[in-house]
Coordinates of N, CA and C in Angstrom, one line a residue:
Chain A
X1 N 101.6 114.7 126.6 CA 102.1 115.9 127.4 C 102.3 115.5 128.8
X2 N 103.6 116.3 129.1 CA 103.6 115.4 130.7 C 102.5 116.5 131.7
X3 N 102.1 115.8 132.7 CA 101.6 116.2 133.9 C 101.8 116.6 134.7
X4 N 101.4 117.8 135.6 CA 101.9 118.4 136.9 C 102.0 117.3 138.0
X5 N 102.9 117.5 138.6 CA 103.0 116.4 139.7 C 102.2 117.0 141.0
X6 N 102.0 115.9 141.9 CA 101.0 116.2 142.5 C 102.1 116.5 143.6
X7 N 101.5 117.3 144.8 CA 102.3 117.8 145.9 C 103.4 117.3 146.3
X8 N 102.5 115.5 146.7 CA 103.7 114.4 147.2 C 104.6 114.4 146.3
X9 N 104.3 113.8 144.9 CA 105.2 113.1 144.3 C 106.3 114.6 144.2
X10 N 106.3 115.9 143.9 CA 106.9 116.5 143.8 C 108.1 116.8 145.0
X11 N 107.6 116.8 146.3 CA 108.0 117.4 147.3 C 109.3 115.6 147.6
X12 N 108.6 114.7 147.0 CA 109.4 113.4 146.9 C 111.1 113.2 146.8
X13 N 110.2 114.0 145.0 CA 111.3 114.3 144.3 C 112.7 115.1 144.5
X14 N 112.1 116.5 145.6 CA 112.9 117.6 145.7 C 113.8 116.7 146.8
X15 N 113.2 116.2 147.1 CA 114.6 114.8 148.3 C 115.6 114.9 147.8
X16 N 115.3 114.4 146.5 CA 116.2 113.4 146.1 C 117.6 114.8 145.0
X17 N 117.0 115.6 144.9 CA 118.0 117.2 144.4 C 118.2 117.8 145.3
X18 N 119.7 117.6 145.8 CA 120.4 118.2 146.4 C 120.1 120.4 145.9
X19 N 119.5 121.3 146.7 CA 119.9 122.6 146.0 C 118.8 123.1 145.3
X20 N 117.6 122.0 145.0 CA 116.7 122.6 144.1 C 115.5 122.9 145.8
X21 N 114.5 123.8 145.5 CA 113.4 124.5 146.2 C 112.0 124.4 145.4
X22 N 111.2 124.9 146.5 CA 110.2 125.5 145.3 C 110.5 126.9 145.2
X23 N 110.2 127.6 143.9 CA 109.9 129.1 143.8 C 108.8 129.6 144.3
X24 N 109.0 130.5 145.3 CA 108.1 131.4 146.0 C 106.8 131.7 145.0
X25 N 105.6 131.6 145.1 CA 104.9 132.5 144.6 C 104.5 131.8 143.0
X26 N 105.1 131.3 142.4 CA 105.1 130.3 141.4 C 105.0 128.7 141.3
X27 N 104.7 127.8 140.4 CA 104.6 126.5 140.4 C 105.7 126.5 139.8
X28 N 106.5 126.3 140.3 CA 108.0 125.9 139.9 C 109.2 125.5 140.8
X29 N 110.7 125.1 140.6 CA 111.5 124.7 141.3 C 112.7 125.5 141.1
X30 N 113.5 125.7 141.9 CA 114.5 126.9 141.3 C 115.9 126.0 142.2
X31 N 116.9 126.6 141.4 CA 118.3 126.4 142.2 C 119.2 127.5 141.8
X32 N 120.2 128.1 142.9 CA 121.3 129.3 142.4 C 122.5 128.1 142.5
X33 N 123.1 127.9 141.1 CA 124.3 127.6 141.2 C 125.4 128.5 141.5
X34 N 126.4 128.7 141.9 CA 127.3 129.2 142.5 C 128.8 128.4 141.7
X35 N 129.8 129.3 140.9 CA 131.0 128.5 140.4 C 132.1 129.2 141.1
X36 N 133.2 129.0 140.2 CA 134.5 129.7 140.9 C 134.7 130.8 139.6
X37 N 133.8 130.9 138.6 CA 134.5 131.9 138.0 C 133.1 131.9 137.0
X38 N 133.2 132.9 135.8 CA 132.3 132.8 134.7 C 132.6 131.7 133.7
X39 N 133.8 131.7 133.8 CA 134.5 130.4 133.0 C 133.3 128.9 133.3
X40 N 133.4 128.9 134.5 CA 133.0 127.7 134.9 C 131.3 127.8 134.8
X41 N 131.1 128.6 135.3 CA 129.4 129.2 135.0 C 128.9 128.9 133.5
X42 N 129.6 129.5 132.9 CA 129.1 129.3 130.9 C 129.2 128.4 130.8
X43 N 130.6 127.7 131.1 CA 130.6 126.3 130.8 C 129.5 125.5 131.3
X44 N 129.3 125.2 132.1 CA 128.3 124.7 132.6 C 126.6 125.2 132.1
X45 N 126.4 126.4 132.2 CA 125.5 126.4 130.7 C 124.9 126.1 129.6
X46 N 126.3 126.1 128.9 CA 126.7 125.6 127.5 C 126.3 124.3 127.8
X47 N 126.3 123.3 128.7 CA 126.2 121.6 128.5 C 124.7 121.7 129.0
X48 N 124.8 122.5 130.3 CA 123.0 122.1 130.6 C 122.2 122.5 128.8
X49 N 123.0 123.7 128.5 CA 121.8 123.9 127.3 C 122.1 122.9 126.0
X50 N 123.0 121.7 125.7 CA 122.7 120.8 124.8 C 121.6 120.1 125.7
X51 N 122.3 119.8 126.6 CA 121.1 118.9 127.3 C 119.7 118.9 127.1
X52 N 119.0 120.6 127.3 CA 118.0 120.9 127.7 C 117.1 121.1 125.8
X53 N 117.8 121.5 125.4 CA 117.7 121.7 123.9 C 117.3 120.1 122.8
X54 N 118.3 119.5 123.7 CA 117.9 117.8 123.4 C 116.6 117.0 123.7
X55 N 116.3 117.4 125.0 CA 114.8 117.4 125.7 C 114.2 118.4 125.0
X56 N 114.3 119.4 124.2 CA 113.1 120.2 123.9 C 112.6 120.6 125.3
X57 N 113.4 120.9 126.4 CA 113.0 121.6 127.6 C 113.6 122.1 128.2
X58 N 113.0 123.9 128.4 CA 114.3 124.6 128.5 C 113.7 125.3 129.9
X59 N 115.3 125.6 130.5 CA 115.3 126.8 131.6 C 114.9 127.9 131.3
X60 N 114.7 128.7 132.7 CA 114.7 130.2 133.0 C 116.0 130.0 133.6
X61 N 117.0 131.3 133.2 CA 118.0 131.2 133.9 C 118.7 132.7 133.4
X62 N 119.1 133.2 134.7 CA 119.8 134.1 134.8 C 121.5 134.0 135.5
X63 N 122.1 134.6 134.1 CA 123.6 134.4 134.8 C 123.9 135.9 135.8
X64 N 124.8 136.0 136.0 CA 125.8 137.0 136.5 C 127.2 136.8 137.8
X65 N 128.0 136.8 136.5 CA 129.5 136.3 136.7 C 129.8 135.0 137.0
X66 N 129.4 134.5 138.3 CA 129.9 133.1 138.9 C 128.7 132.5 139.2
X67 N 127.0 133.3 139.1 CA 126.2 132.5 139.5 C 125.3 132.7 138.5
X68 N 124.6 131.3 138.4 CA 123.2 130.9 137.6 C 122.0 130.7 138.4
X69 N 121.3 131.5 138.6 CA 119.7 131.0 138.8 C 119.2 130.4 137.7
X70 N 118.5 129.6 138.3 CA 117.6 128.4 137.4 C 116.1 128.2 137.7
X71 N 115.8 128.6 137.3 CA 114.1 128.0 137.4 C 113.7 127.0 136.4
X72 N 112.8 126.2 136.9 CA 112.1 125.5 135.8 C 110.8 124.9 136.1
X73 N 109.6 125.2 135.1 CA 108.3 125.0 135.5 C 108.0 124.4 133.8
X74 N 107.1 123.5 133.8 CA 106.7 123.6 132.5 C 105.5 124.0 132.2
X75 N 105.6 124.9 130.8 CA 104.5 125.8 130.2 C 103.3 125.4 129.9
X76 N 103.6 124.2 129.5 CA 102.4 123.9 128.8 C 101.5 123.3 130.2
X77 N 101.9 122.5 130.9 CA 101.4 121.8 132.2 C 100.8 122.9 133.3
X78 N 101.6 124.3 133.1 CA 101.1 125.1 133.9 C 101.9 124.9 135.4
X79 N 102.8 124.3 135.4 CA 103.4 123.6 136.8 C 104.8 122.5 136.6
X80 N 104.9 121.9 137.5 CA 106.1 121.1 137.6 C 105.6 120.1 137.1
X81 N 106.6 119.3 136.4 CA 106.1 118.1 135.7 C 107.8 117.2 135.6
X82 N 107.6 115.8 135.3 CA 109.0 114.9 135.3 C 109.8 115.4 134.6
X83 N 109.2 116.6 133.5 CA 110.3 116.7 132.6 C 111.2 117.8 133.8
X84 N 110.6 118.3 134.4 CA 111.9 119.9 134.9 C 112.5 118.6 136.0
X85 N 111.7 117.7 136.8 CA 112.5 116.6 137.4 C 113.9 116.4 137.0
X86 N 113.7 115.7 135.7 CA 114.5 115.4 134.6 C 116.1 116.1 134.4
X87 N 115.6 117.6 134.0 CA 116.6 118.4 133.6 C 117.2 118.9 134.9
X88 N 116.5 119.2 136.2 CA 117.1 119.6 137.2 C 118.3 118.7 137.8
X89 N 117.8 117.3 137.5 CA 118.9 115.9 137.7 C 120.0 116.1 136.9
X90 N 119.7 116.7 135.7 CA 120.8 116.8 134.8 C 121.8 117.5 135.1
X91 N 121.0 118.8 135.5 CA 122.1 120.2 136.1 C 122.8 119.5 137.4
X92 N 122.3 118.9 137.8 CA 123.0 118.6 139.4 C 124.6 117.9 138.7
X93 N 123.7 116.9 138.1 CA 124.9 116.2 137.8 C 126.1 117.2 136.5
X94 N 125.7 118.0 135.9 CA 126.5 118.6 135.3 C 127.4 119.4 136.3
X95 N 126.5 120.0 137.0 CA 127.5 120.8 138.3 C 128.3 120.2 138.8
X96 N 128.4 118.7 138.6 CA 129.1 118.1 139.6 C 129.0 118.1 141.0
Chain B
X1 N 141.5 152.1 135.8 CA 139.8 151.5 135.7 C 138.9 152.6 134.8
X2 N 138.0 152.0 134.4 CA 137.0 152.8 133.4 C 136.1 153.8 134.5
X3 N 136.3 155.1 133.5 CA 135.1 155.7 134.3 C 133.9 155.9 133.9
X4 N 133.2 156.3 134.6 CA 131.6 156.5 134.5 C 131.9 157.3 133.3
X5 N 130.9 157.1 132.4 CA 130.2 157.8 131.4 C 129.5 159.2 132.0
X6 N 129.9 160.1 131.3 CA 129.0 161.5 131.6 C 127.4 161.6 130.7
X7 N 126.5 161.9 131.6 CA 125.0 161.9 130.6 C 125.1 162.1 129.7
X8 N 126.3 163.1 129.2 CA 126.1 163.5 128.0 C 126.7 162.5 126.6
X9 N 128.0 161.7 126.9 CA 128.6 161.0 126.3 C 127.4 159.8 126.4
X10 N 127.0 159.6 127.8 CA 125.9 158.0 127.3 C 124.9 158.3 126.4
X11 N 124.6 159.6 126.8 CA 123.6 159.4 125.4 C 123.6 159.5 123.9
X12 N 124.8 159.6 123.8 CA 125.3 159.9 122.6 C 126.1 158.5 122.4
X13 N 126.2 157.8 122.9 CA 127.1 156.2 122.9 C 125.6 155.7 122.7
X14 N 124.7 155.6 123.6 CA 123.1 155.0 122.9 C 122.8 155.1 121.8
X15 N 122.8 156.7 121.6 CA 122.4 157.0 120.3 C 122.7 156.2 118.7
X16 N 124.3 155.4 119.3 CA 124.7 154.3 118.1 C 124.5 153.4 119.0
X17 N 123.8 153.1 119.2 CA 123.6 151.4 119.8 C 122.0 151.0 119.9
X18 N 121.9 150.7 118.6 CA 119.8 150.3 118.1 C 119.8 149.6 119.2
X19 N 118.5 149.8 120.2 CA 117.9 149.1 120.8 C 118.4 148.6 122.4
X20 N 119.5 149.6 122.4 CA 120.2 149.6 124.3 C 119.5 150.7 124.6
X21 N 118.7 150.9 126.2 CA 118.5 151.8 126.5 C 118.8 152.4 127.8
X22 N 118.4 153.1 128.8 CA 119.0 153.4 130.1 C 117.8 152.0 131.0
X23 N 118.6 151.7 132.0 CA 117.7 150.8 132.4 C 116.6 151.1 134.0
X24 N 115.9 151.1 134.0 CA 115.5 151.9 135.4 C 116.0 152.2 136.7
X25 N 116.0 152.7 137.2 CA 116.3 152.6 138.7 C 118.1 152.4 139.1
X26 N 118.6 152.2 137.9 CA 119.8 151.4 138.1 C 120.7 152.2 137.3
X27 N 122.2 152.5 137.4 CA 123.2 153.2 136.5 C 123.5 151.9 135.5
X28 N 122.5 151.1 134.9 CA 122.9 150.8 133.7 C 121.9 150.6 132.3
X29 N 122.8 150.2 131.3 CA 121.8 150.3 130.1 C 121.4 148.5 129.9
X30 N 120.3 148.8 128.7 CA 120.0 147.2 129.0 C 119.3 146.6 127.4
X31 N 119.3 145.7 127.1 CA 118.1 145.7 125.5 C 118.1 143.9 125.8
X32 N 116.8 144.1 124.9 CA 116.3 142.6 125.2 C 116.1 142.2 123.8
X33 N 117.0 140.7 123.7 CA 117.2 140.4 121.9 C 116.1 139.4 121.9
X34 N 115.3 139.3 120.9 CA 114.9 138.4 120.7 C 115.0 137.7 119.2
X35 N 115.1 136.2 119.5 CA 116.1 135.3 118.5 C 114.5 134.3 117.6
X36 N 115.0 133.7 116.9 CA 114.0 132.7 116.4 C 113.5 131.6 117.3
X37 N 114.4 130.9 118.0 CA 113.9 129.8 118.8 C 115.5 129.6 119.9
X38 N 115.7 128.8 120.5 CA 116.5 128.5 121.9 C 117.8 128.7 121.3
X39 N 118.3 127.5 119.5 CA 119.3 127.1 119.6 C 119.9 128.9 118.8
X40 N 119.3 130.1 118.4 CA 119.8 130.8 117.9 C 119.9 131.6 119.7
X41 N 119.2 131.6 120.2 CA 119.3 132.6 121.1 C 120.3 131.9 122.1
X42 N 121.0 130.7 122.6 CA 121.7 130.4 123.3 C 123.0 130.3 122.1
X43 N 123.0 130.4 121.2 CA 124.5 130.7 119.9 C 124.8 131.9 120.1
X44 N 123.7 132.8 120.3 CA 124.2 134.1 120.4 C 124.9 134.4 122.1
X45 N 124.6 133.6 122.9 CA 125.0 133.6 124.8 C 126.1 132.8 124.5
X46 N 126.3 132.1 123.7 CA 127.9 131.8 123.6 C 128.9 132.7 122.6
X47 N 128.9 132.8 122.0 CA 130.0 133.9 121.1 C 129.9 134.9 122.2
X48 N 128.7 135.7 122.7 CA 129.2 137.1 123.4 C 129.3 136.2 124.7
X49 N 129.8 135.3 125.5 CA 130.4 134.9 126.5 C 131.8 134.8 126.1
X50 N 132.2 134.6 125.0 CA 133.3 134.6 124.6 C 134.2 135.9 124.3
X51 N 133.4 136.7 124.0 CA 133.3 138.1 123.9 C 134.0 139.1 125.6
X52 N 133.1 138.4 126.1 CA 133.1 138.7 127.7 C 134.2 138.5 128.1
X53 N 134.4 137.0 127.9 CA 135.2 137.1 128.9 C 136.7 137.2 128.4
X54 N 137.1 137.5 127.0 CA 138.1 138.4 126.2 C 138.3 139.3 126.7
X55 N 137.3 140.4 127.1 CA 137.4 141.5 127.2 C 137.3 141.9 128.6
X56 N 137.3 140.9 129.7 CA 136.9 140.7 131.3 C 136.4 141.5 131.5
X57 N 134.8 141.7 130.9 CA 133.7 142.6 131.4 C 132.3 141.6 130.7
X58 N 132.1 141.5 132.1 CA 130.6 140.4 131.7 C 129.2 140.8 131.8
X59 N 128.4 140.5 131.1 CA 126.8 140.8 131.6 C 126.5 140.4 132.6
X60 N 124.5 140.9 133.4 CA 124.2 140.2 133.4 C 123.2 140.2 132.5
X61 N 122.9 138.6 132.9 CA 121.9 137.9 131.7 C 120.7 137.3 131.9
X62 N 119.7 137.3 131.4 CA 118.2 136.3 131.5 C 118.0 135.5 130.5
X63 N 117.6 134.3 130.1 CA 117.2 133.5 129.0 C 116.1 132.8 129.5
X64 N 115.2 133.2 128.9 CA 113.9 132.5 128.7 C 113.6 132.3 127.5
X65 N 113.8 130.8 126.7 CA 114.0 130.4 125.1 C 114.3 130.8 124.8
X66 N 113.5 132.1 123.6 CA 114.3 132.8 122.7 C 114.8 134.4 122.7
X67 N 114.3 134.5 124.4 CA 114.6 135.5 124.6 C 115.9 136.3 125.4
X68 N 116.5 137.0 125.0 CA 117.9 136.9 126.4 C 117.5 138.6 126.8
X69 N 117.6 138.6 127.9 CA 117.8 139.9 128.4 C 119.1 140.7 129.5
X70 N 119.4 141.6 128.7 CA 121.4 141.7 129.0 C 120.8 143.0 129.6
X71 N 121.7 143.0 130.8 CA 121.7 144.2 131.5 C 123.4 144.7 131.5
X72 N 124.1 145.7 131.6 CA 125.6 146.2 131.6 C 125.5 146.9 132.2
X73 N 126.8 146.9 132.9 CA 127.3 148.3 134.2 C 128.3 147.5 134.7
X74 N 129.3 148.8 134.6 CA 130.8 147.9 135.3 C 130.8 149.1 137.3
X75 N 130.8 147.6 137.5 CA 130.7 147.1 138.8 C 131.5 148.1 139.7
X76 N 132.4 148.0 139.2 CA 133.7 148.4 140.0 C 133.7 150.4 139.9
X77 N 133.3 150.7 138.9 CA 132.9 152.1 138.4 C 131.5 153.0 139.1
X78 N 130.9 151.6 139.4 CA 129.5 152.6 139.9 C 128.7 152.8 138.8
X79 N 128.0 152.4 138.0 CA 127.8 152.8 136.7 C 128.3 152.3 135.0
X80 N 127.7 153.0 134.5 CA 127.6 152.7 133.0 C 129.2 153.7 132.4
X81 N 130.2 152.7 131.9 CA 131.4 153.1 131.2 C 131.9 152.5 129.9
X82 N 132.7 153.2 129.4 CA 133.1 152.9 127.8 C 132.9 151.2 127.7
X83 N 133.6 150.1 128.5 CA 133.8 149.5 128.7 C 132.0 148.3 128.3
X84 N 131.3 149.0 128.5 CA 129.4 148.5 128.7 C 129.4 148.7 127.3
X85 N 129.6 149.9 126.9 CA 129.6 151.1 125.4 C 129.7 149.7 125.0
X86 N 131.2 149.1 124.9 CA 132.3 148.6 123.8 C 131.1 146.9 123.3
X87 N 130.8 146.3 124.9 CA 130.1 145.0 125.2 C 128.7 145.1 124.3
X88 N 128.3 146.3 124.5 CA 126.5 146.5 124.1 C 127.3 146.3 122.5
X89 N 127.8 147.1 121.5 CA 128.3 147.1 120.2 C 128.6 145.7 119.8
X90 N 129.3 145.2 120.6 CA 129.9 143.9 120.5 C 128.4 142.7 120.3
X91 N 127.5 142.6 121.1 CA 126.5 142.1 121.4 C 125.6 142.2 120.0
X92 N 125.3 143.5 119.5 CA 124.5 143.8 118.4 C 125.0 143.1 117.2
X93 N 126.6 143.4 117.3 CA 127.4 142.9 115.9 C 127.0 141.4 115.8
X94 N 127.5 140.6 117.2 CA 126.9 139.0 116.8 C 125.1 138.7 116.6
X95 N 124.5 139.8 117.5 CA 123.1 139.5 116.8 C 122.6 139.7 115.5
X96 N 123.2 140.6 115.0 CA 123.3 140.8 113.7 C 122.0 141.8 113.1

């Protein structure tokens, strides 16, 4: 099972993701993507969620129209762990 | 443009729609699907994205695994209109 990352290594990490935060109030990392349309929004979705489905690790995400909030914490860890690292890297790069 | 639903018609437009209900605080209706696991509940966020944006009236939406939670109300109306009615029915038929 992966591990919660410890302050550093996490706060390291968020360097290196353009867009991602911590979530207020929770052990987690959040980003609002922002597109030009819903078109592009779903789409982008649709790939994070092979992605994330492929990892067996999935977002919190709320759409509406052109924007996605994203959170990601892992459950079982109780906190942030390599895997939301992981998938947040993915969405970046899916966002282009 | 669509207009607002009269109390009397929304409730009688709920009345066929298992499991939408008024949503608090807010002029819209809302129901929360719950699916078997990720890849049924993100199958179901793609067909009614497809849906949506046929019909250029979109949710919003929450997904947490197998849960999605769809909120409706067209924007532009102030409120809950035939147009939410049509999306909620639409929504049930692919849940099944």
């Amino acid at each position: 099972m992966a591990e919660r990352l410890s302050a550093e290594a996490r706060q390291q990490a968020l360097g290196g993701l353009p867009g991602w935060t911590d979530v207020q109030g929770r052990d987690a990392i959040g980003k609002t993507f922002v597109f030009k349309d819903f078109n592009e929004a779903f789409g982008f979705m649709a790939r994070a969620a092979l992605v994330a489905e492929k990892m067996d690790h999935h977002p919190e995400w709320r759409n509406v129209y052109k924007t996605v909030e994203v959170v990601l914490s892992t459950h079982d860890a109780g906190g942030v762990t390599a895997r939301d690292i992981a998938l947040a890297k993915a969405m970046n790069a899916i966002a282009g």
